[in-house]
Tab-separated table of C-alpha atoms in Angstrom:
chain	number	residue	atom	x	y	z
A	1	UNK	CA	119.227	223.233	2.910
A	2	UNK	CA	119.891	219.829	1.975
A	3	UNK	CA	119.266	219.001	-1.820
A	4	UNK	CA	116.723	216.472	-0.966
A	5	UNK	CA	114.735	218.749	1.166
A	6	UNK	CA	114.675	221.197	-2.187
A	7	UNK	CA	113.271	218.608	-4.119
A	8	UNK	CA	110.732	217.285	-1.921
A	9	UNK	CA	109.295	220.861	-0.853
A	10	UNK	CA	109.374	221.848	-4.671
A	11	UNK	CA	106.215	223.552	-5.019
A	12	UNK	CA	104.028	225.475	-7.449
A	13	UNK	CA	102.967	229.051	-6.007
A	14	UNK	CA	99.350	230.002	-6.420
A	15	UNK	CA	99.103	232.860	-4.196
A	16	UNK	CA	100.602	236.315	-4.359
A	17	UNK	CA	104.208	236.741	-3.615
A	18	UNK	CA	105.729	239.749	-1.196
A	19	UNK	CA	106.432	243.165	-3.257
A	20	UNK	CA	110.193	243.020	-2.519
A	21	UNK	CA	112.189	243.135	-5.486
A	22	UNK	CA	114.072	239.932	-6.118
A	23	UNK	CA	117.877	240.812	-5.511
A	24	UNK	CA	120.585	241.231	-8.111
A	25	UNK	CA	122.322	238.275	-6.295
A	26	UNK	CA	119.192	235.898	-6.300
A	27	UNK	CA	118.594	236.720	-9.858
A	28	UNK	CA	122.087	235.625	-11.212
A	29	UNK	CA	122.060	232.634	-8.874
A	30	UNK	CA	118.998	231.663	-10.657
A	31	UNK	CA	119.913	231.766	-13.955
A	32	UNK	CA	123.344	230.264	-12.910
A	33	UNK	CA	121.497	227.489	-11.604
A	34	UNK	CA	119.626	226.980	-14.871
A	35	UNK	CA	122.605	227.244	-17.083
A	36	UNK	CA	124.421	224.140	-15.219
A	37	UNK	CA	121.638	221.880	-16.581
A	38	UNK	CA	122.941	219.146	-19.197
A	39	UNK	CA	122.022	219.725	-22.962
A	40	UNK	CA	123.076	217.808	-25.952
A	41	UNK	CA	126.767	218.213	-27.290
A	42	UNK	CA	126.685	220.871	-24.740
A	43	UNK	CA	124.308	223.153	-26.923
A	44	UNK	CA	123.003	225.211	-24.160
A	45	UNK	CA	119.784	226.077	-26.258
A	46	UNK	CA	118.186	228.439	-23.845
A	47	UNK	CA	117.922	231.726	-23.619
A	48	UNK	CA	116.434	233.990	-20.563
A	49	UNK	CA	114.948	237.490	-20.498
A	50	UNK	CA	114.325	239.043	-16.915
A	51	UNK	CA	111.499	241.558	-16.477
A	52	UNK	CA	111.117	243.897	-13.609
A	53	UNK	CA	109.728	247.090	-15.746
A	54	UNK	CA	106.212	247.386	-13.964
A	55	UNK	CA	104.458	248.626	-17.038
A	56	UNK	CA	105.475	245.225	-18.727
A	57	UNK	CA	104.832	243.136	-16.049
A	58	UNK	CA	101.325	244.926	-15.792
A	59	UNK	CA	100.799	244.556	-19.608
A	60	UNK	CA	101.725	240.768	-19.448
A	61	UNK	CA	99.411	240.761	-16.041
A	62	UNK	CA	96.602	242.136	-18.201
A	63	UNK	CA	96.844	239.520	-21.298
A	64	UNK	CA	96.858	236.954	-18.733
A	65	UNK	CA	93.864	237.766	-17.341
A	66	UNK	CA	92.259	238.629	-20.414
A	67	UNK	CA	93.096	235.153	-21.984
A	68	UNK	CA	92.047	233.450	-18.831
A	69	UNK	CA	88.701	234.850	-18.884
A	70	UNK	CA	88.325	234.140	-22.867
A	71	UNK	CA	89.372	230.495	-22.237
A	72	UNK	CA	87.275	229.853	-19.387
A	73	UNK	CA	84.021	231.513	-20.986
A	74	UNK	CA	84.480	229.810	-24.086
A	75	UNK	CA	84.717	226.385	-22.716
A	76	UNK	CA	88.023	225.637	-24.123
A	77	UNK	CA	90.364	225.357	-21.445
A	78	UNK	CA	87.531	222.978	-19.422
A	79	UNK	CA	87.360	220.437	-22.694
A	80	UNK	CA	91.203	220.612	-22.653
A	81	UNK	CA	92.328	219.556	-19.521
A	82	UNK	CA	89.391	218.218	-17.457
A	83	UNK	CA	90.644	215.106	-17.102
A	84	UNK	CA	93.053	216.290	-14.180
A	85	UNK	CA	90.212	217.552	-12.290
A	86	UNK	CA	89.016	215.930	-8.905
A	87	UNK	CA	86.248	217.424	-6.884
A	88	UNK	CA	86.498	214.648	-3.880
A	89	UNK	CA	89.116	213.462	-2.047
A	90	UNK	CA	88.070	209.913	-2.814
A	91	UNK	CA	88.353	210.712	-6.490
A	92	UNK	CA	91.801	212.003	-5.939
A	93	UNK	CA	92.739	208.959	-3.522
A	94	UNK	CA	91.921	207.065	-6.582
A	95	UNK	CA	93.948	208.443	-9.132
A	96	UNK	CA	96.566	209.928	-7.230
A	97	UNK	CA	97.301	212.750	-9.757
A	98	UNK	CA	95.680	215.801	-11.099
A	99	UNK	CA	94.222	218.644	-9.178
A	100	UNK	CA	91.827	218.512	-6.318
A	101	UNK	CA	89.537	221.404	-6.345
A	102	UNK	CA	89.121	221.563	-2.714
A	103	UNK	CA	88.451	225.344	-2.428
A	104	UNK	CA	85.315	226.701	-3.996
A	105	UNK	CA	83.039	229.939	-3.514
A	106	UNK	CA	80.053	229.016	-1.737
A	107	UNK	CA	77.868	230.156	-4.610
A	108	UNK	CA	79.581	227.216	-6.572
A	109	UNK	CA	79.654	224.408	-4.435
A	110	UNK	CA	76.359	223.081	-4.675
A	111	UNK	CA	77.352	222.849	-8.589
A	112	UNK	CA	80.617	221.415	-8.388
A	113	UNK	CA	79.554	218.111	-9.660
A	114	UNK	CA	78.735	219.543	-13.243
A	115	UNK	CA	81.142	222.538	-12.756
A	116	UNK	CA	82.736	221.828	-16.187
A	117	UNK	CA	79.634	220.189	-18.043
A	118	UNK	CA	77.865	222.342	-20.472
A	119	UNK	CA	75.353	223.352	-18.147
A	120	UNK	CA	77.905	224.302	-15.372
A	121	UNK	CA	79.612	226.036	-18.058
A	122	UNK	CA	76.464	228.314	-19.027
A	123	UNK	CA	75.848	228.983	-14.991
A	124	UNK	CA	79.958	229.937	-14.551
A	125	UNK	CA	79.548	232.233	-17.503
A	126	UNK	CA	75.968	233.641	-16.121
A	127	UNK	CA	77.710	233.849	-12.774
A	128	UNK	CA	80.615	235.661	-14.359
A	129	UNK	CA	83.071	233.163	-12.479
A	130	UNK	CA	85.319	233.381	-15.927
A	131	UNK	CA	85.596	237.080	-15.219
A	132	UNK	CA	86.434	236.598	-11.367
A	133	UNK	CA	89.083	234.306	-12.010
A	134	UNK	CA	90.682	236.078	-15.011
A	135	UNK	CA	90.552	239.411	-12.588
A	136	UNK	CA	92.185	237.403	-9.622
A	137	UNK	CA	94.931	235.977	-11.915
A	138	UNK	CA	95.705	239.505	-13.311
A	139	UNK	CA	96.342	240.735	-9.840
A	140	UNK	CA	98.624	237.512	-9.230
A	141	UNK	CA	101.072	238.077	-12.237
A	142	UNK	CA	100.878	242.074	-11.866
A	143	UNK	CA	101.770	241.584	-7.884
A	144	UNK	CA	105.125	239.856	-9.304
A	145	UNK	CA	108.190	241.272	-8.531
A	146	UNK	CA	109.926	239.490	-11.523
A	147	UNK	CA	109.181	237.797	-14.532
A	148	UNK	CA	111.554	235.181	-16.559
A	149	UNK	CA	110.963	234.224	-20.022
A	150	UNK	CA	112.314	230.914	-21.200
A	151	UNK	CA	113.232	230.882	-24.609
A	152	UNK	CA	114.985	228.368	-27.066
A	153	UNK	CA	117.545	228.827	-30.088
A	154	UNK	CA	115.080	228.242	-33.227
A	155	UNK	CA	118.240	226.403	-34.978
A	156	UNK	CA	118.055	223.620	-32.101
A	157	UNK	CA	114.075	223.785	-31.427
A	158	UNK	CA	112.822	221.786	-34.788
A	159	UNK	CA	109.658	220.222	-33.891
A	160	UNK	CA	109.644	216.664	-35.085
A	161	UNK	CA	113.242	216.092	-35.140
A	162	UNK	CA	115.795	214.942	-32.614
A	163	UNK	CA	117.414	218.480	-32.106
A	164	UNK	CA	113.577	219.562	-30.843
A	165	UNK	CA	113.607	217.103	-28.271
A	166	UNK	CA	116.954	217.408	-26.846
A	167	UNK	CA	116.448	221.258	-26.565
A	168	UNK	CA	113.124	221.108	-25.021
A	169	UNK	CA	114.617	217.985	-22.608
A	170	UNK	CA	117.462	220.447	-21.857
A	171	UNK	CA	115.170	223.382	-21.263
A	172	UNK	CA	113.176	221.291	-19.005
A	173	UNK	CA	116.142	220.287	-16.993
A	174	UNK	CA	117.331	224.206	-16.743
A	175	UNK	CA	113.981	225.045	-15.636
A	176	UNK	CA	113.734	222.219	-12.924
A	177	UNK	CA	117.244	223.551	-11.405
A	178	UNK	CA	115.849	227.250	-11.213
A	179	UNK	CA	112.579	225.919	-9.537
A	180	UNK	CA	114.704	224.056	-6.999
A	181	UNK	CA	116.553	226.909	-6.432
A	182	UNK	CA	113.723	228.808	-5.270
A	183	UNK	CA	113.284	226.810	-2.889
A	184	UNK	CA	116.593	227.253	-1.526
A	185	UNK	CA	115.762	231.391	-1.551
A	186	UNK	CA	112.802	231.347	0.028
A	187	UNK	CA	110.987	231.944	-3.300
A	188	UNK	CA	107.965	231.197	-5.271
A	189	UNK	CA	107.412	230.301	-9.088
A	190	UNK	CA	104.325	229.764	-11.122
A	191	UNK	CA	103.574	229.081	-15.187
A	192	UNK	CA	101.870	231.958	-16.518
A	193	UNK	CA	100.402	229.726	-19.010
A	194	UNK	CA	96.757	231.532	-20.196
A	195	UNK	CA	98.287	233.567	-22.899
A	196	UNK	CA	99.269	230.476	-24.831
A	197	UNK	CA	96.324	229.345	-24.716
A	198	UNK	CA	94.986	232.261	-26.947
A	199	UNK	CA	97.608	231.976	-29.574
A	200	UNK	CA	97.290	236.035	-30.655
A	201	UNK	CA	97.497	236.931	-27.310
A	202	UNK	CA	101.120	235.226	-27.059
A	203	UNK	CA	101.992	237.031	-30.101
A	204	UNK	CA	101.448	240.094	-28.223
A	205	UNK	CA	103.744	239.029	-25.412
A	206	UNK	CA	106.661	237.931	-27.873
A	207	UNK	CA	106.493	241.110	-29.649
A	208	UNK	CA	106.267	243.073	-26.491
A	209	UNK	CA	109.561	241.411	-25.363
A	210	UNK	CA	111.134	241.867	-28.788
A	211	UNK	CA	111.829	238.169	-29.277
A	212	UNK	CA	114.259	238.425	-32.063
A	213	UNK	CA	113.256	235.518	-35.158
A	214	UNK	CA	116.161	233.166	-34.299
A	215	UNK	CA	114.362	232.371	-30.872
A	216	UNK	CA	111.296	230.942	-29.693
A	217	UNK	CA	109.567	232.185	-26.589
A	218	UNK	CA	108.684	228.806	-24.788
A	219	UNK	CA	107.186	229.921	-21.205
A	220	UNK	CA	106.855	232.736	-18.856
A	221	UNK	CA	107.258	232.763	-14.948
A	222	UNK	CA	106.198	234.756	-12.447
A	223	UNK	CA	108.746	234.718	-9.124
A	224	UNK	CA	109.015	236.207	-6.213
A	225	UNK	CA	109.768	235.974	-2.331
A	226	UNK	CA	107.005	233.923	-0.380
A	227	UNK	CA	104.962	235.982	2.382
A	228	UNK	CA	104.687	234.382	6.121
A	229	UNK	CA	101.147	234.212	5.757
A	230	UNK	CA	99.395	232.622	2.520
A	231	UNK	CA	96.552	233.580	1.178
A	232	UNK	CA	94.457	230.986	-1.088
A	233	UNK	CA	92.260	232.078	-3.950
A	234	UNK	CA	88.324	232.124	-4.294
A	235	UNK	CA	88.861	229.023	-6.493
A	236	UNK	CA	91.951	226.777	-5.756
A	237	UNK	CA	93.062	223.226	-5.671
A	238	UNK	CA	95.894	220.977	-3.699
A	239	UNK	CA	97.840	218.248	-5.233
A	240	UNK	CA	99.928	216.856	-2.593
A	241	UNK	CA	99.310	213.060	-3.958
A	242	UNK	CA	101.692	211.465	-6.222
A	243	UNK	CA	101.104	208.090	-7.963
A	244	UNK	CA	102.896	204.750	-5.998
A	245	UNK	CA	105.840	203.407	-7.601
A	246	UNK	CA	103.985	200.550	-8.350
A	247	UNK	CA	102.035	202.424	-10.871
A	248	UNK	CA	105.022	203.927	-12.943
A	249	UNK	CA	108.390	201.834	-12.134
A	250	UNK	CA	108.681	198.548	-13.943
A	251	UNK	CA	111.530	195.919	-12.789
A	252	UNK	CA	113.445	194.313	-16.065
A	253	UNK	CA	110.504	194.460	-18.686
A	254	UNK	CA	107.552	196.731	-18.444
A	255	UNK	CA	105.422	193.536	-17.623
A	256	UNK	CA	106.868	193.432	-14.131
A	257	UNK	CA	105.609	196.270	-11.834
A	258	UNK	CA	107.968	197.353	-8.876
A	259	UNK	CA	107.132	195.832	-5.679
A	260	UNK	CA	107.776	196.541	-2.035
A	261	UNK	CA	108.622	200.541	-2.661
A	262	UNK	CA	104.688	201.951	-2.190
A	263	UNK	CA	105.034	202.307	1.629
A	264	UNK	CA	108.208	203.413	1.594
A	265	UNK	CA	107.872	207.091	-0.055
A	266	UNK	CA	109.240	210.444	1.023
A	267	UNK	CA	106.203	212.769	0.771
A	268	UNK	CA	106.119	214.985	-2.295
A	269	UNK	CA	105.420	218.831	-2.828
A	270	UNK	CA	102.294	220.241	-1.171
A	271	UNK	CA	101.154	222.177	-4.163
A	272	UNK	CA	101.763	221.254	-8.116
């Protein structure tokens, strides 16, 4: 596979993986790719924990599902991220960013326009939508053959200081390397984010993984091989649109948007 093919075909996997274990060779390649990323002063502040133990994965899955149910029931998730939600192609075409909810259960479709309003939140709670989504999330994480925890050295990760910025920037580069490598290997990857929305649940994962005091657990990802036939969840989104270069590229100064590139853009990833 050509490098640019991997870049332009990068995607996030919202659906299930095949049950096959991730081979040791592929695990090693993923970490080698991540560790090839640049870092300030060659500090290499990242650390990784690879998780294949079924009991541990099941526990993380349970915590993730519980967290999703909780934050969606309370409405905190929607309040925090609703600016990224789109409910029509017209809206998505106008913003060219965020997530288009193009798949909703028939029961919810009549209420899509007010899904994330207070009255919509009450309706979703009565219909037990948060519980349904939480259980789907649990199943997805539980069905993952591999979890990867990403950590940073606390000596480098000092929020508010330049070293903190450098370390997070380096971690992002490392994870992008790993992410692009999954494309080459026919694998998928997804951020297990919901436990982070409930700090006490994130602490449970930190303790379960025995993260030492000198490291900060920054993220957990689920990985696996992609099935030939992909199953979309009951509530799902697409995010193939990308902003036009004239919306984010400037020439010489920030007062001059780039011209002439908007109609010459290679398609981006199908799913963010």
